[in-house]
Tab-separated table of C-alpha atoms in Angstrom:
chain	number	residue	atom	x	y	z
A	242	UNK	CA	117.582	97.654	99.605
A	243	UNK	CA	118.077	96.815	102.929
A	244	UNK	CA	115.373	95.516	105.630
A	245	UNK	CA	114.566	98.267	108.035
A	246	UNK	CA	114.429	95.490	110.732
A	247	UNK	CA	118.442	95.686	109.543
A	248	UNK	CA	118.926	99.406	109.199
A	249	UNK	CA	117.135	100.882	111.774
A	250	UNK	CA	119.264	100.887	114.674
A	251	UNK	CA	116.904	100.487	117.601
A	252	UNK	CA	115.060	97.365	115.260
A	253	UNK	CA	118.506	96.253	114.504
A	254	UNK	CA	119.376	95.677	118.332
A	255	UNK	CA	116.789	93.143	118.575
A	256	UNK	CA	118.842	91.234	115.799
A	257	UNK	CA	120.970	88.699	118.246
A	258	UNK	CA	117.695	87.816	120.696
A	259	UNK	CA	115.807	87.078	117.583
A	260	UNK	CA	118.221	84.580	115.792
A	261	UNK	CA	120.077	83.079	118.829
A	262	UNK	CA	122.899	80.904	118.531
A	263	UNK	CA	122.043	77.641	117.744
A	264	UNK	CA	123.009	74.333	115.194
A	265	UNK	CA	123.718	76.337	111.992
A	266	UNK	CA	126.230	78.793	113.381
A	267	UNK	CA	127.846	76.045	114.973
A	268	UNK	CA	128.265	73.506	111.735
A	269	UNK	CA	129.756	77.120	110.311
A	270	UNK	CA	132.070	77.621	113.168
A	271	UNK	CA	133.351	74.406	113.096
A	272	UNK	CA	133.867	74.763	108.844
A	273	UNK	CA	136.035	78.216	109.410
A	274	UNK	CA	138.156	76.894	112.419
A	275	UNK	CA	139.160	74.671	109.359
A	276	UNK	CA	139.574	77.395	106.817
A	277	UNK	CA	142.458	79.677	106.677
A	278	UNK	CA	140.673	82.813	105.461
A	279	UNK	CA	136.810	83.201	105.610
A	280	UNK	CA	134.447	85.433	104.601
A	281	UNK	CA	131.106	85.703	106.012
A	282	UNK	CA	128.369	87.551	103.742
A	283	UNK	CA	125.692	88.910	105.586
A	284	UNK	CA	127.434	88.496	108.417
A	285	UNK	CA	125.122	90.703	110.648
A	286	UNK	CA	126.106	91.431	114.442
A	287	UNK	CA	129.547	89.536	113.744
A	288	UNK	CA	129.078	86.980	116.232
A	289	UNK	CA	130.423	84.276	113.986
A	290	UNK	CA	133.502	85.897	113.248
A	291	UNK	CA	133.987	86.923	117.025
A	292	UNK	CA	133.552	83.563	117.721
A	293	UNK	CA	135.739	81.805	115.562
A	294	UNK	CA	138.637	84.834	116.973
A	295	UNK	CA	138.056	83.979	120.463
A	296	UNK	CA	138.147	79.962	119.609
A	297	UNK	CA	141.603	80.682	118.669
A	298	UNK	CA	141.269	81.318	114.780
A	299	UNK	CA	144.466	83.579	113.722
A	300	UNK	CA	143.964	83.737	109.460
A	301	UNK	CA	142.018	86.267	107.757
A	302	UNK	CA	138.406	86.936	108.895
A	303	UNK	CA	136.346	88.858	107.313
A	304	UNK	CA	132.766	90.121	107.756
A	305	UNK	CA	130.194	91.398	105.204
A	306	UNK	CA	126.845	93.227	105.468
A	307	UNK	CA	124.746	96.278	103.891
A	308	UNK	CA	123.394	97.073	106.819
A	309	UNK	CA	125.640	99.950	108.867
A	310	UNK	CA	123.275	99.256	111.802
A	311	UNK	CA	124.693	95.543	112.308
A	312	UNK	CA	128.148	96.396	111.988
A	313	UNK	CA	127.832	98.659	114.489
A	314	UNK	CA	127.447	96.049	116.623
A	315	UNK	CA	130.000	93.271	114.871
A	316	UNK	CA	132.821	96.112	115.379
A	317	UNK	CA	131.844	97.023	119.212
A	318	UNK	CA	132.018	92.663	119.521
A	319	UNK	CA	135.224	91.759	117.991
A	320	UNK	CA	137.298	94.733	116.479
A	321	UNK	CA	139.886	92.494	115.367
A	322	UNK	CA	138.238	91.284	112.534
A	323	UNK	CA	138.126	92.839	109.248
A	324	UNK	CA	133.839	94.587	108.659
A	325	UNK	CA	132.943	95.311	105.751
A	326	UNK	CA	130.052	97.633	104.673
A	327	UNK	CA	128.319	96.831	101.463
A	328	UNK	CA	127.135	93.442	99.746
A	329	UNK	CA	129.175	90.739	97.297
A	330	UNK	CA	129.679	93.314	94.789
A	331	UNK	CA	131.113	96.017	96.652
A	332	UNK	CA	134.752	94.488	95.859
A	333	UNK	CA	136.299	92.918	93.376
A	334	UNK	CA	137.276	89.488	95.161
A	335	UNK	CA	140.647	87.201	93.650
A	336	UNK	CA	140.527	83.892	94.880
A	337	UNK	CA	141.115	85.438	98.296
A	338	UNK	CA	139.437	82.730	100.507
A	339	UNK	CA	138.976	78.932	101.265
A	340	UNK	CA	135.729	79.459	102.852
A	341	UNK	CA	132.349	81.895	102.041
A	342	UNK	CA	129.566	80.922	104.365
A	343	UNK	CA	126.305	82.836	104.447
A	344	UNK	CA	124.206	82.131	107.598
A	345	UNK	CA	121.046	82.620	108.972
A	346	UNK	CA	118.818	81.760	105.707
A	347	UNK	CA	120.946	85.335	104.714
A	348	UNK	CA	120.781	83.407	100.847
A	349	UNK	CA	116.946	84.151	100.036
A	350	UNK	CA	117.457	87.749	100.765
A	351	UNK	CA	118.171	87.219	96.964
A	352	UNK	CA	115.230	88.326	95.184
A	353	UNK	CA	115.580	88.887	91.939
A	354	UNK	CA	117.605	86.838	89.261
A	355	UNK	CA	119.794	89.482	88.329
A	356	UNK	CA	121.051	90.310	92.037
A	357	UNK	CA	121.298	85.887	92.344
A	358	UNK	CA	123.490	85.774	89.421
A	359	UNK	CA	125.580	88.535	90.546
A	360	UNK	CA	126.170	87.193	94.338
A	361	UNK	CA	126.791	84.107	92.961
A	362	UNK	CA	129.713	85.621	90.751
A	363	UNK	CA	131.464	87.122	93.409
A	364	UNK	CA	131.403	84.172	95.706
A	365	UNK	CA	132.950	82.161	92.990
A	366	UNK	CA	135.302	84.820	92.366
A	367	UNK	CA	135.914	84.926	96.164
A	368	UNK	CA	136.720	81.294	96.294
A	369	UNK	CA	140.514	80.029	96.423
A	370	UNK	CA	140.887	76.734	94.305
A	371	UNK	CA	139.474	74.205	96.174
A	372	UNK	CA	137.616	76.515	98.329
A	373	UNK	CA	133.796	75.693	99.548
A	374	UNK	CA	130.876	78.118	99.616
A	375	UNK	CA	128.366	77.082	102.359
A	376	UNK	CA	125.063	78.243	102.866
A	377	UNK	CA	121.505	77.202	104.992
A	378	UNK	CA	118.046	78.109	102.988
A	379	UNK	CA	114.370	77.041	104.523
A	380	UNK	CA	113.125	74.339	102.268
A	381	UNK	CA	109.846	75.202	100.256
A	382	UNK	CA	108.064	72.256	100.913
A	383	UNK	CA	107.824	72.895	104.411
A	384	UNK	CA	105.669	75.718	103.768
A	385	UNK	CA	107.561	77.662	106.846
A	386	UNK	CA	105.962	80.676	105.799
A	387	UNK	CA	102.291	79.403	106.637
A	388	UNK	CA	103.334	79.671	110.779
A	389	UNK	CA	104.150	83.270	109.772
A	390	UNK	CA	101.115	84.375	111.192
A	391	UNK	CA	100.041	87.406	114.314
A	392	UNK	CA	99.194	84.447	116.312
A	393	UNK	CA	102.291	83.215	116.602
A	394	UNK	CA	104.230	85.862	118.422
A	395	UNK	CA	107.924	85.761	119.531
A	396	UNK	CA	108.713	87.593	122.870
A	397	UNK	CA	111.899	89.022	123.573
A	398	UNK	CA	113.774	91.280	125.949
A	399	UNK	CA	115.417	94.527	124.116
A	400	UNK	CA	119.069	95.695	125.125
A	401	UNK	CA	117.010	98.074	127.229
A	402	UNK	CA	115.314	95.630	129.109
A	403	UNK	CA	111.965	96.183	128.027
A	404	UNK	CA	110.084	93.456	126.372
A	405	UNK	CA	109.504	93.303	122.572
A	406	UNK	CA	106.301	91.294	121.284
A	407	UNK	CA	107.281	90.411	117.426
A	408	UNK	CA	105.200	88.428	114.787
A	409	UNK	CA	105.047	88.274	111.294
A	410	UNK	CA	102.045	88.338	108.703
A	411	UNK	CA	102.368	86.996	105.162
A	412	UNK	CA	101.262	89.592	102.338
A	413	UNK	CA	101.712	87.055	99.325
A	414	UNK	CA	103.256	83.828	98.140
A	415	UNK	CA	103.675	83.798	94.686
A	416	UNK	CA	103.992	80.336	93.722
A	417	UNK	CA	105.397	79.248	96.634
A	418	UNK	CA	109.029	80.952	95.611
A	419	UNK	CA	108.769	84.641	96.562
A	420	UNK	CA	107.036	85.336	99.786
A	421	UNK	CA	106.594	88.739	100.484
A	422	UNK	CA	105.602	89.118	104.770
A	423	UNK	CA	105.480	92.263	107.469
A	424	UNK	CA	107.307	91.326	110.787
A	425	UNK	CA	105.702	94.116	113.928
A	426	UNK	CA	107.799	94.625	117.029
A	427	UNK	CA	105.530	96.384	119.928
A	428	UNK	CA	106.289	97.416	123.068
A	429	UNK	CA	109.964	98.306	123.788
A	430	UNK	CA	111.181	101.438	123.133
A	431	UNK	CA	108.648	102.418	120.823
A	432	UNK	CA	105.279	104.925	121.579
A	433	UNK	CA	103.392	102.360	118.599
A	434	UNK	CA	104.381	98.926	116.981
A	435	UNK	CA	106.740	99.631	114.085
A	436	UNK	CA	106.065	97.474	110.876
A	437	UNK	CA	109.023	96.204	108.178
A	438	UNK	CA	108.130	94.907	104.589
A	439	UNK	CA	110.417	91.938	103.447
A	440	UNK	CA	110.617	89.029	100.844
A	441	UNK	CA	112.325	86.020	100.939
A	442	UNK	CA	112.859	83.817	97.811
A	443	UNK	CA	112.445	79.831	98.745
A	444	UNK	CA	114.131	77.915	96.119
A	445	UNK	CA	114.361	73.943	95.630
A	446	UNK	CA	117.488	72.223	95.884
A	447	UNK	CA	117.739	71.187	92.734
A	448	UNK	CA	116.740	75.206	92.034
A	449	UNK	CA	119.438	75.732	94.265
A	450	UNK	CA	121.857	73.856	91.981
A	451	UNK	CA	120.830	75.127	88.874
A	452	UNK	CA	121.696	78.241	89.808
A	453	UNK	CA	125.086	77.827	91.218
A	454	UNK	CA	126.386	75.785	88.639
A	455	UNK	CA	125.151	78.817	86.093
A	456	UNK	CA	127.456	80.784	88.321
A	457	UNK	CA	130.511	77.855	87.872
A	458	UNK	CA	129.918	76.380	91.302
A	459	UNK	CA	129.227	72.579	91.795
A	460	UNK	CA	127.094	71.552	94.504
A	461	UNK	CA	129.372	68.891	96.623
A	462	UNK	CA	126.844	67.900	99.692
A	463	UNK	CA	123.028	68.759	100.168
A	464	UNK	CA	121.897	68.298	104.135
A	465	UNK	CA	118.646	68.401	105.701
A	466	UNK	CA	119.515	69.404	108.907
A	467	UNK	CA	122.322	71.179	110.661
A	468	UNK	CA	123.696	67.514	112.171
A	469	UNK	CA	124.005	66.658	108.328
A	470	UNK	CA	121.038	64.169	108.185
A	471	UNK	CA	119.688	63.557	104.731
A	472	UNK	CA	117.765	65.719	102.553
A	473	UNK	CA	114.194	64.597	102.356
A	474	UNK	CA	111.144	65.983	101.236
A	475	UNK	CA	110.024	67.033	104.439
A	476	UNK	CA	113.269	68.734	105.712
A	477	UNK	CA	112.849	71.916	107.236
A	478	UNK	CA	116.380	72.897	106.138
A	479	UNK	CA	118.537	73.245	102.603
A	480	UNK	CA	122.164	72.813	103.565
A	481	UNK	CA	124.475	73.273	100.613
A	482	UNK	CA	128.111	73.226	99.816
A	483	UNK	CA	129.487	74.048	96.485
A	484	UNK	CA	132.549	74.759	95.338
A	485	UNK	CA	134.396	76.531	92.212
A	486	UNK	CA	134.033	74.892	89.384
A	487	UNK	CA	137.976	75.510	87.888
């Protein structure tokens, strides 16, 4: 099911001045200038699609995301890239592309095992030979979820131009994996503060590995940062490239 932050379409115009460009769309920008077709799951407002079109990028582009309320917006950015509406099972993929990146911690909106396994399937059936899957998750041991808290409120302007006051309040951590939170926007256009339920999976990088190579994909480079430092025990960041395992 899809996050009503996501579907709603007044919540979902807040998406771009809560997740502003920064380090990680960049590393991915700079992967599908490289790439002669790309997909982007969960590619939300389609700004890293747009991008890459504008930069010059002239292969196949295309975006993917359950939520109509984004694509709304990727279309009205960049209509010359292909939007999709649905998630990695919607289609039947064939080796179609040299690059499937998944941005903005989009990963650990897998939940359950069953839905992993099947993303993981279709990427790898998405994936040209010699094609890379690329992907940013928080790291668990940085506990990001214990700053989720009302005190810590983010403060942003609306499309409107009225201002938004948004925090988030964790419900439940269980075991550190599956952290289930409510994220509040007030103010804006709204006569009360409207309230979302989400949960995130967290999983280790060797986690992380286990469960692509289940799926046939080998894990080529582990980062801990968008600049491609090291993974240490105290990164903030999971960055992982895998590839089809042929």
């Amino acid at each position: 099911m899809v996050d009503r932050s996501f579907a709603d379409l007044s919540l979902a115009s807040l998406y771009d001045a809560l997740h502003p460009w920064g380090p990680g769309d960049e590393f991915c920008l700079g992967l599908a200038m490289s790439a002669g077709s790309v997909l982007d799951a969960g590619c939300g407002t389609g700004r890293l699609l747009a991008r890459a079109r504008a930069a010059g990028h002239r292969g196949r582009l295309t975006g993917l995301d359950p939520a109509a309320a984004l694509l709304v917006q990727a279309r009205r950015r960049e209509p010359g890239v292909e939007w999709v509406l649905g998630d990695l099972g919607s289609r039947a993929w064939g080796g179609e592309f040299e690059l499937v990146v998944m941005t903005g911690h989009t990963f650990q909106v897998l939940v359950g095992e069953d839905e992993l396994r099947q993303a993981l399937s279709s990427v790898r059936a998405a994936l040209a030979p010699g094609g890379r899957f690329v992907f940013g998750t928080r790291n668990p041991a940085a506990r990001a979820w214990s700053r989720w808290t009302p005190e810590h409120v983010r403060r942003v302007v609306g499309p409107d131009g009225r201002a938004v006051r948004v925090w988030r309040e964790v419900e439940g951590a269980a075991g550190g994996e599956r952290v289930t939170f409510t994220t509040t926007f007030a103010g804006g256009p709204w006569p009360r503060p409207q309230t979302c339920r989400s949960t995130r999976r967290f999983l280790a990088a060797d986690a992380l590995a286990r469960s692509l190579g289940r799926a046939g994909l080998r894990v080529t480079e582990q980062f801990g940062d968008w600049e491609r430092g090291p993974l240490r025990a105290d990164s903030h960041e999971i960055i992982t490239v895998a590839e089809s395992v042929r």
